[in-house]
Amino acid sequence: MREDGRHFLQGPRLDAFSKVTGRERYAADEYPGEFLWAGAKRAFVPHARLLAVHTDRAAAHPGVVRVLTSLDIAGSNRLGIVRNHQPVLVDETIRHAGDAVALVVAESRETLREALELVTFDHEPLPGVFDPEQALKEGVPRIHGDNEEGNLMRAVRVRRGDPDGAFRGCDVVVEGVFETPRQEHACLETEAGWARVDEAGVLVVVASTQTPYRDRKEIAAALGLDVNRVRVIAPYLGGAFGGKDGITVQCLVGLAALSAGGVSVKMWWDRRESFLASMKRLPARMHYRLGAKKDGTFEALSCRLYYDAGPYAGLAGEIMAMGVEHAGSAYRIPNVNIEGYCVYTNNALGGPFRGFGVPQSTAGMEQVVDMAAEKLGMDPLELRRVNALGTGDRNCVGVELKYSTGFSECVDRLADHPLWKEREAWKASAPPWKKRGCGVGCMAHAIGYPALIPDEANARVELTESGTIRVYSGVSDMGQGNAGTYLRIAGEILNQDPATMEVIQPDTDHGLPSGTSSASRTTYTFGNAVIRAARSLKEVILRSGARCLEVEDIDSLELVPGAVRIKGSGRKAALRDVAALIDAVDRSCKGYFRTPYDESTLGIMYLGAHVLFSFGAHLARIEVDTLTGRIDVVDYVAVTDAGRVLNRAQYDQQVQGSIAQGIGYALMEDYVMKDGRHETGDLATYIIPTSLDVPDMVSIAVETDETTGPFGMKGIGEVVISGCVPAIANAFHDACGVRITRVPLTPERVLSALAGQGGKE
Amino acid sequence: MADVHVPSSLDEVFRLLSDEPSATLFAGGTDVMVRSSPDMRERGPFLCLERVEELRGIHGSATEVRIGAATTLSEVIASPVIADLFPLLREALRHVGAPAVRNMGTLGGNICTASPAGDSLPPLYILGAEVELRSLKGRRRMPIDAFITGPGRTQLEEGEVLCAVVIGKEQGFNFHHFEKVGQRKAMAISVASLAFGAETRRDGTIVKARCAFGSVAPTVFTSRLLNDTFAGNTLNTAVLDRAVAIIREGVSPISDIRASMEYRRQVAGNLVMRLEGAGKDR
């Protein structure tokens, strides 16, 4: 038990046992009775006009139930969140290799595979657009003919102060062009789900999704159904990381179910289809220029950020906007000119991925900060401390920080760490053929949605007839463990052991709309709603307990595990008996929360800005092998301000998982496309780190007390990943004296950078 | 689904093979399974060799060690005989895949796949290993470098099974070195690898040396000129510089998604630089 008496918040994650024993069932694990298989015919051409789809041979194949094309779709056949222009099944134009042109429903997976081979289509190839900066030039083919700005999907510009004048007054100006790769989520559970039309005529879709409530609307619109005739259920996910923030199988499997006469239809992408058809982290090219005074004070920042969206809008424009908002990392910079461009190409779909646009711009910013430190002759952490955002400061887009801001303390704690303080001795003792370096990377990450999008949650906590507590989750658990955290939060308020409680995963029929499992909001926003619901329920329980125990004053009562008790006495009433005295409707309490926002930020940028941030400061110690070019990350320290720690184990899991994914991003992950073809289409060619590639990690929590957060916490799911690329890239420069501006830092790039120095290697 | 046969004796294997000459021989499946995905039927029927007792285990005679072809890589690694006599082979096998792959994958399978990146091959070349092939027609032995003729190509004839790898006990090496360069530390396909075995004097002078490289040519790259370069010398900078030149001249790597030809050539040379000053006081 902690000093403050919070004991139900701590302990191992509640889903650990069911996960490691395989008892937990993901959508992919469900085989719903007698069911059919659905599969998509993929285009495998990046850009073409679709002339005809030939389905006869497939339809005649024994065991094939239906072959569907765009002509079978009664609705808009368009998906989208901001712009609805992605076809469920292509009707006119193929815009990337993973586009689906037909859907086959068959009795077995083998038959499905055979039938998909029998579907053919005629197409007229169109010239492809593959480089985002080229895509903006005159005369380049347009991917969306109706888009007035050519291939520019969205531009976001933020200008503050007088950047041009400020640059002229700077003592030091540094600049660079940085590139980050396309990154694949590579979830354990590939995209999966099943659907059927139930007895009441409702289309029920069970899918591996982060966004059941948004999916419901998209499915209804695309397939031409009343939204009330669509129900979406989101079981535990086997990983998502943003890759299931939106529609994957939902509309395809829903379309198949609509023509399956009440029979269930299952769809499960294999790894190759997942790689081909799923979203990726947007690759970015970033032109950065930073100006400082002699004492290190940042005066001016100018940057142009190009994000490759792929062929459809999805959330790509919003991802780029987050990159713009965080382009100045966690520093005070009074004069800025930040331009972000999100560009259509015929490459893979771009979409959300842990960090949502921030890892890209942070990689650029934190490297120019190091370049400035070198030119100023300053210690890189000292330069960051000098410019660190604190409460009351304005961030790069001009938002005043009114909430918890523990960034300076993160920097101070890192500067104090032995792995930082003793770095010179460690570097000097490098073995033969090795060079050692230490690098830092800092970051901020916004919590919740930008101002224009209400970031709301509605929780429901119930005392069941049998006297147990049930929490209706409105936000998918994609593996981060938020469902268990909701139980712990409710258990804490109601003084009930979470192990005796039950959580119901999101279901648009039972739960209440609560937004998406994303934006570092799952525990912050929904947890706050759970607290409110649980407090209401507590009062209901105590009032009924008073009747049960025949006392007047509910203040004389307390909740204990399984019962209501008279304080200071042994007399208690079991919760089952307490529940019997409450009307069924009153046993269920709701709680609502909306994340803080500031309307005055709406004028700053597209969708407005955020007001609440987590922060961090990282150290990477690396060893570079000068014979092979291989980089080993030897030690890693992540100091994080994500408010108070609710559950130390789960907090550290988020930190460690982010670092592992960040190391992959920095050193090896690169989803290569060539002329719209997927060159790394499986896990044999797309390389992600193994446990041996990830070092022991030190996670230090700077526990600011975020007064708006549940028990003082802020989001921890995303902030950490943004530090890895700059920390490792800066460490490489520290080790070798040369900067590689393009990640991942593959052995090949390292050797050629070392050779470029004129060294023997 | 495809037919899968699980014979328990060599006789049964040969009988099945004469009935179905097109059967895919399967020993662990860590390559076959990956290649056949998603449709296994096209490659079937499968003839699994893991339960054929004659193909399993490590047995020594007075002069040779015989490793059954269906012995798993983990079993080879765990064998005290191998650790004692052929530490270079053990070291190389420890770099294959990850524990799950090594528990299923077999030495015979690694050889018959004949990948330029097969991690067991460079040490087996250095150790002068021979393969024992059997069929209804009889039994033959040939050196491994003769057996493997190109990427994925071997001298294995229809109806013939690789039964064992035979290595002479007297190697005379007192120094060995293995290094694999992959895209990560485990579950990696070799981008370049070096196996090196040598007999050295106390002062580090090389009496004889053998060098073999993986992933930098259609088959394992060896060079008599390179081996001779070391003889009579210590592993000093001048000798290694000569070796690097011979290696870069001799290898014929390809470019693929994992690495470019240029990188492979560069690194193949670089890998021997790691040996500088080694081999003394042994």
GROMACS .gro file of N, CA, C and O in nm, chain A residues 299-379:
model
  324
  299GLU      N    1   1.610   3.178  -3.057
  299GLU     CA    2   1.542   3.299  -3.102
  299GLU      C    3   1.444   3.270  -3.216
  299GLU      O    4   1.338   3.331  -3.223
  300ALA      N    5   1.484   3.182  -3.305
  300ALA     CA    6   1.401   3.164  -3.424
  300ALA      C    7   1.409   3.021  -3.475
  300ALA      O    8   1.515   2.956  -3.469
  301LEU      N    9   1.295   2.975  -3.525
  301LEU     CA   10   1.288   2.842  -3.586
  301LEU      C   11   1.211   2.854  -3.716
  301LEU      O   12   1.107   2.920  -3.723
  302SER      N   13   1.268   2.793  -3.820
  302SER     CA   14   1.197   2.788  -3.948
  302SER      C   15   1.202   2.645  -3.997
  302SER      O   16   1.309   2.583  -3.997
  303CYS      N   17   1.089   2.589  -4.030
  303CYS     CA   18   1.095   2.454  -4.085
  303CYS      C   19   0.984   2.427  -4.184
  303CYS      O   20   0.877   2.488  -4.180
  304ARG      N   21   1.016   2.339  -4.277
  304ARG     CA   22   0.918   2.290  -4.374
  304ARG      C   23   0.915   2.138  -4.362
  304ARG      O   24   1.018   2.073  -4.375
  305LEU      N   25   0.796   2.087  -4.336
  305LEU     CA   26   0.781   1.943  -4.312
  305LEU      C   27   0.695   1.884  -4.422
  305LEU      O   28   0.583   1.931  -4.445
  306TYR      N   29   0.747   1.782  -4.490
  306TYR     CA   30   0.669   1.713  -4.594
  306TYR      C   31   0.637   1.573  -4.545
  306TYR      O   32   0.726   1.494  -4.513
  307TYR      N   33   0.508   1.542  -4.537
  307TYR     CA   34   0.463   1.409  -4.495
  307TYR      C   35   0.397   1.340  -4.615
  307TYR      O   36   0.311   1.398  -4.680
  308ASP      N   37   0.440   1.217  -4.638
  308ASP     CA   38   0.385   1.136  -4.747
  308ASP      C   39   0.262   1.062  -4.696
  308ASP      O   40   0.272   0.968  -4.617
  309ALA      N   41   0.144   1.105  -4.743
  309ALA     CA   42   0.018   1.053  -4.690
  309ALA      C   43  -0.023   0.921  -4.753
  309ALA      O   44  -0.109   0.853  -4.701
  310GLY      N   45   0.034   0.889  -4.870
  310GLY     CA   46  -0.025   0.781  -4.947
  310GLY      C   47  -0.148   0.835  -5.018
  310GLY      O   48  -0.167   0.956  -5.029
  311PRO      N   49  -0.236   0.747  -5.067
  311PRO     CA   50  -0.339   0.790  -5.161
  311PRO      C   51  -0.465   0.851  -5.101
  311PRO      O   52  -0.540   0.916  -5.173
  312TYR      N   53  -0.491   0.828  -4.973
  312TYR     CA   54  -0.618   0.876  -4.916
  312TYR      C   55  -0.592   0.956  -4.789
  312TYR      O   56  -0.491   0.938  -4.722
  313ALA      N   57  -0.688   1.044  -4.759
  313ALA     CA   58  -0.666   1.137  -4.648
  313ALA      C   59  -0.658   1.065  -4.513
  313ALA      O   60  -0.566   1.089  -4.435
  314GLY      N   61  -0.753   0.975  -4.486
  314GLY     CA   62  -0.752   0.912  -4.353
  314GLY      C   63  -0.733   1.018  -4.247
  314GLY      O   64  -0.804   1.118  -4.244
  315LEU      N   65  -0.635   0.997  -4.160
  315LEU     CA   66  -0.601   1.099  -4.059
  315LEU      C   67  -0.466   1.163  -4.090
  315LEU      O   68  -0.405   1.225  -4.003
  316ALA      N   69  -0.419   1.148  -4.215
  316ALA     CA   70  -0.284   1.192  -4.248
  316ALA      C   71  -0.265   1.343  -4.226
  316ALA      O   72  -0.162   1.387  -4.175
  317GLY      N   73  -0.365   1.423  -4.264
  317GLY     CA   74  -0.352   1.567  -4.247
  317GLY      C   75  -0.344   1.606  -4.100
  317GLY      O   76  -0.272   1.700  -4.062
  318GLU      N   77  -0.415   1.534  -4.017
  318GLU     CA   78  -0.416   1.561  -3.874
  318GLU      C   79  -0.283   1.516  -3.810
  318GLU      O   80  -0.232   1.578  -3.717
  319ILE      N   81  -0.228   1.409  -3.866
  319ILE     CA   82  -0.097   1.362  -3.819
  319ILE      C   83   0.009   1.467  -3.850
  319ILE      O   84   0.090   1.503  -3.764
  320MET      N   85   0.005   1.518  -3.972
  320MET     CA   86   0.100   1.623  -4.010
  320MET      C   87   0.083   1.746  -3.921
  320MET      O   88   0.180   1.808  -3.877
  321ALA      N   89  -0.044   1.780  -3.891
  321ALA     CA   90  -0.069   1.897  -3.807
  321ALA      C   91  -0.009   1.879  -3.667
  321ALA      O   92   0.045   1.974  -3.608
  322MET      N   93  -0.015   1.757  -3.615
  322MET     CA   94   0.050   1.729  -3.485
  322MET      C   95   0.201   1.747  -3.497
  322MET      O   96   0.267   1.796  -3.404
  323GLY      N   97   0.255   1.706  -3.612
  323GLY     CA   98   0.399   1.727  -3.635
  323GLY      C   99   0.433   1.875  -3.632
  323GLY      O  100   0.533   1.916  -3.572
  324VAL      N  101   0.349   1.955  -3.693
  324VAL     CA  102   0.369   2.101  -3.693
  324VAL      C  103   0.361   2.155  -3.550
  324VAL      O  104   0.446   2.233  -3.506
  325GLU      N  105   0.260   2.111  -3.479
  325GLU     CA  106   0.238   2.164  -3.343
  325GLU      C  107   0.357   2.133  -3.251
  325GLU      O  108   0.387   2.209  -3.159
  326HIS      N  109   0.423   2.018  -3.277
  326HIS     CA  110   0.535   1.977  -3.193
  326HIS      C  111   0.670   2.002  -3.260
  326HIS      O  112   0.772   1.950  -3.215
  327ALA      N  113   0.670   2.081  -3.367
  327ALA     CA  114   0.794   2.100  -3.445
  327ALA      C  115   0.904   2.164  -3.363
  327ALA      O  116   1.023   2.150  -3.394
  328GLY      N  117   0.869   2.235  -3.259
  328GLY     CA  118   0.971   2.300  -3.175
  328GLY      C  119   1.002   2.222  -3.050
  328GLY      O  120   1.063   2.276  -2.957
  329SER      N  121   0.961   2.093  -3.046
  329SER     CA  122   0.986   2.007  -2.930
  329SER      C  123   0.939   2.077  -2.803
  329SER      O  124   0.827   2.129  -2.802
  330ALA      N  125   1.020   2.080  -2.699
  330ALA     CA  126   0.973   2.128  -2.568
  330ALA      C  127   1.045   2.258  -2.528
  330ALA      O  128   1.086   2.274  -2.414
  331TYR      N  129   1.059   2.349  -2.627
  331TYR     CA  130   1.138   2.470  -2.599
  331TYR      C  131   1.061   2.599  -2.624
  331TYR      O  132   0.968   2.602  -2.703
  332ARG      N  133   1.109   2.702  -2.557
  332ARG     CA  134   1.059   2.838  -2.584
  332ARG      C  135   1.128   2.889  -2.709
  332ARG      O  136   1.252   2.895  -2.713
  333ILE      N  137   1.051   2.925  -2.809
  333ILE     CA  138   1.109   2.985  -2.929
  333ILE      C  139   1.013   3.095  -2.970
  333ILE      O  140   0.902   3.066  -3.015
  334PRO      N  141   1.050   3.221  -2.956
  334PRO     CA  142   0.953   3.329  -2.977
  334PRO      C  143   0.919   3.355  -3.123
  334PRO      O  144   0.809   3.404  -3.151
  335ASN      N  145   1.008   3.327  -3.213
  335ASN     CA  146   0.982   3.358  -3.354
  335ASN      C  147   0.988   3.229  -3.436
  335ASN      O  148   1.092   3.165  -3.443
  336VAL      N  149   0.876   3.194  -3.495
  336VAL     CA  150   0.877   3.070  -3.572
  336VAL      C  151   0.802   3.086  -3.704
  336VAL      O  152   0.710   3.168  -3.717
  337ASN      N  153   0.847   3.009  -3.799
  337ASN     CA  154   0.771   2.990  -3.923
  337ASN      C  155   0.772   2.841  -3.952
  337ASN      O  156   0.874   2.785  -3.995
  338ILE      N  157   0.661   2.776  -3.923
  338ILE     CA  158   0.653   2.631  -3.941
  338ILE      C  159   0.553   2.603  -4.052
  338ILE      O  160   0.439   2.652  -4.047
  339GLU      N  161   0.596   2.528  -4.151
  339GLU     CA  162   0.506   2.491  -4.260
  339GLU      C  163   0.503   2.340  -4.270
  339GLU      O  164   0.607   2.276  -4.277
  340GLY      N  165   0.382   2.288  -4.271
  340GLY     CA  166   0.367   2.144  -4.287
  340GLY      C  167   0.286   2.115  -4.412
  340GLY      O  168   0.185   2.181  -4.439
  341TYR      N  169   0.330   2.018  -4.488
  341TYR     CA  170   0.260   1.979  -4.611
  341TYR      C  171   0.234   1.829  -4.608
  341TYR      O  172   0.326   1.750  -4.590
  342CYS      N  173   0.108   1.794  -4.626
  342CYS     CA  174   0.073   1.653  -4.633
  342CYS      C  175   0.032   1.626  -4.777
  342CYS      O  176  -0.056   1.694  -4.832
  343VAL      N  177   0.097   1.527  -4.838
  343VAL     CA  178   0.091   1.513  -4.983
  343VAL      C  179   0.042   1.374  -5.024
  343VAL      O  180   0.085   1.273  -4.968
  344TYR      N  181  -0.049   1.374  -5.122
  344TYR     CA  182  -0.096   1.247  -5.177
  344TYR      C  183   0.012   1.184  -5.265
  344TYR      O  184   0.077   1.253  -5.346
  345THR      N  185   0.029   1.052  -5.249
  345THR     CA  186   0.115   0.976  -5.339
  345THR      C  187   0.047   0.842  -5.366
  345THR      O  188  -0.053   0.810  -5.303
  346ASN      N  189   0.105   0.764  -5.455
  346ASN     CA  190   0.055   0.629  -5.480
  346ASN      C  191   0.131   0.524  -5.400
  346ASN      O  192   0.136   0.407  -5.436
  347ASN      N  193   0.188   0.569  -5.288
  347ASN     CA  194   0.255   0.475  -5.198
  347ASN      C  195   0.153   0.412  -5.104
  347ASN      O  196   0.033   0.433  -5.118
  348ALA      N  197   0.203   0.339  -5.006
  348ALA     CA  198   0.114   0.271  -4.910
  348ALA      C  199   0.031   0.373  -4.832
  348ALA      O  200   0.068   0.491  -4.822
  349LEU      N  201  -0.080   0.326  -4.777
  349LEU     CA  202  -0.164   0.413  -4.694
  349LEU      C  203  -0.083   0.468  -4.578
  349LEU      O  204  -0.010   0.394  -4.512
  350GLY      N  205  -0.100   0.596  -4.552
  350GLY     CA  206  -0.040   0.656  -4.433
  350GLY      C  207  -0.145   0.667  -4.326
  350GLY      O  208  -0.263   0.688  -4.356
  351GLY      N  209  -0.105   0.651  -4.202
  351GLY     CA  210  -0.204   0.661  -4.096
  351GLY      C  211  -0.141   0.672  -3.959
  351GLY      O  212  -0.019   0.684  -3.946
  352PRO      N  213  -0.225   0.667  -3.856
  352PRO     CA  214  -0.176   0.684  -3.720
  352PRO      C  215  -0.077   0.575  -3.681
  352PRO      O  216  -0.090   0.460  -3.723
  353PHE      N  217   0.019   0.612  -3.604
  353PHE     CA  218   0.113   0.519  -3.545
  353PHE      C  219   0.167   0.590  -3.422
  353PHE      O  220   0.215   0.702  -3.431
  354ARG      N  221   0.160   0.523  -3.308
  354ARG     CA  222   0.215   0.573  -3.182
  354ARG      C  223   0.307   0.694  -3.204
  354ARG      O  224   0.413   0.681  -3.265
  355GLY      N  225   0.260   0.809  -3.158
  355GLY     CA  226   0.336   0.933  -3.175
  355GLY      C  227   0.266   1.031  -3.269
  355GLY      O  228   0.283   1.152  -3.257
  356PHE      N  229   0.191   0.979  -3.364
  356PHE     CA  230   0.099   1.059  -3.447
  356PHE      C  231   0.165   1.183  -3.506
  356PHE      O  232   0.122   1.296  -3.482
  357GLY      N  233   0.271   1.163  -3.581
  357GLY     CA  234   0.335   1.276  -3.648
  357GLY      C  235   0.445   1.343  -3.569
  357GLY      O  236   0.528   1.415  -3.625
  358VAL      N  237   0.448   1.319  -3.439
  358VAL     CA  238   0.546   1.387  -3.353
  358VAL      C  239   0.686   1.323  -3.362
  358VAL      O  240   0.785   1.396  -3.361
  359PRO      N  241   0.697   1.190  -3.372
  359PRO     CA  242   0.832   1.134  -3.383
  359PRO      C  243   0.910   1.191  -3.501
  359PRO      O  244   1.032   1.209  -3.495
  360GLN      N  245   0.839   1.222  -3.610
  360GLN     CA  246   0.906   1.277  -3.727
  360GLN      C  247   0.967   1.413  -3.696
  360GLN      O  248   1.088   1.434  -3.708
  361SER      N  249   0.882   1.509  -3.657
  361SER     CA  250   0.935   1.645  -3.640
  361SER      C  251   1.030   1.652  -3.520
  361SER      O  252   1.126   1.730  -3.522
  362THR      N  253   1.007   1.570  -3.418
  362THR     CA  254   1.100   1.571  -3.305
  362THR      C  255   1.238   1.522  -3.349
  362THR      O  256   1.340   1.573  -3.303
  363ALA      N  257   1.239   1.425  -3.441
  363ALA     CA  258   1.368   1.377  -3.493
  363ALA      C  259   1.445   1.491  -3.558
  363ALA      O  260   1.566   1.505  -3.542
  364GLY      N  261   1.374   1.575  -3.633
  364GLY     CA  262   1.440   1.688  -3.698
  364GLY      C  263   1.484   1.792  -3.596
  364GLY      O  264   1.601   1.834  -3.593
  365MET      N  265   1.391   1.834  -3.511
  365MET     CA  266   1.420   1.942  -3.416
  365MET      C  267   1.533   1.906  -3.322
  365MET      O  268   1.626   1.983  -3.300
  366GLU      N  269   1.526   1.787  -3.265
  366GLU     CA  270   1.625   1.751  -3.162
  366GLU      C  271   1.764   1.730  -3.222
  366GLU      O  272   1.863   1.738  -3.151
  367GLN      N  273   1.770   1.706  -3.353
  367GLN     CA  274   1.903   1.698  -3.414
  367GLN      C  275   1.959   1.838  -3.441
  367GLN      O  276   2.077   1.862  -3.421
  368VAL      N  277   1.874   1.931  -3.484
  368VAL     CA  278   1.930   2.067  -3.503
  368VAL      C  279   1.966   2.130  -3.370
  368VAL      O  280   2.058   2.211  -3.362
  369VAL      N  281   1.894   2.090  -3.264
  369VAL     CA  282   1.931   2.142  -3.131
  369VAL      C  283   2.073   2.096  -3.097
  369VAL      O  284   2.156   2.173  -3.049
  370ASP      N  285   2.104   1.969  -3.125
  370ASP     CA  286   2.240   1.921  -3.100
  370ASP      C  287   2.343   1.993  -3.189
  370ASP      O  288   2.454   2.020  -3.145
  371MET      N  289   2.302   2.019  -3.313
  371MET     CA  290   2.394   2.092  -3.402
  371MET      C  291   2.421   2.231  -3.346
  371MET      O  292   2.534   2.282  -3.352
  372ALA      N  293   2.317   2.294  -3.289
  372ALA     CA  294   2.335   2.426  -3.228
  372ALA      C  295   2.427   2.417  -3.108
  372ALA      O  296   2.515   2.502  -3.089
  373ALA      N  297   2.407   2.312  -3.027
  373ALA     CA  298   2.492   2.296  -2.908
  373ALA      C  299   2.639   2.285  -2.948
  373ALA      O  300   2.727   2.346  -2.887
  374GLU      N  301   2.664   2.209  -3.054
  374GLU     CA  302   2.802   2.191  -3.099
  374GLU      C  303   2.860   2.324  -3.144
  374GLU      O  304   2.972   2.361  -3.109
  375LYS      N  305   2.781   2.399  -3.220
  375LYS     CA  306   2.832   2.525  -3.273
  375LYS      C  307   2.852   2.629  -3.162
  375LYS      O  308   2.942   2.712  -3.168
  376LEU      N  309   2.766   2.620  -3.061
  376LEU     CA  310   2.778   2.713  -2.948
  376LEU      C  311   2.884   2.668  -2.849
  376LEU      O  312   2.921   2.743  -2.758
  377GLY      N  313   2.931   2.543  -2.865
  377GLY     CA  314   3.025   2.488  -2.768
  377GLY      C  315   2.959   2.463  -2.633
  377GLY      O  316   3.022   2.475  -2.529
  378MET      N  317   2.832   2.432  -2.636
  378MET     CA  318   2.758   2.409  -2.511
  378MET      C  319   2.727   2.261  -2.493
  378MET      O  320   2.712   2.187  -2.589
  379ASP      N  321   2.716   2.223  -2.368
  379ASP     CA  322   2.669   2.089  -2.335
  379ASP      C  323   2.525   2.075  -2.387
  379ASP      O  324   2.441   2.162  -2.365
   0.00000   0.00000   0.00000
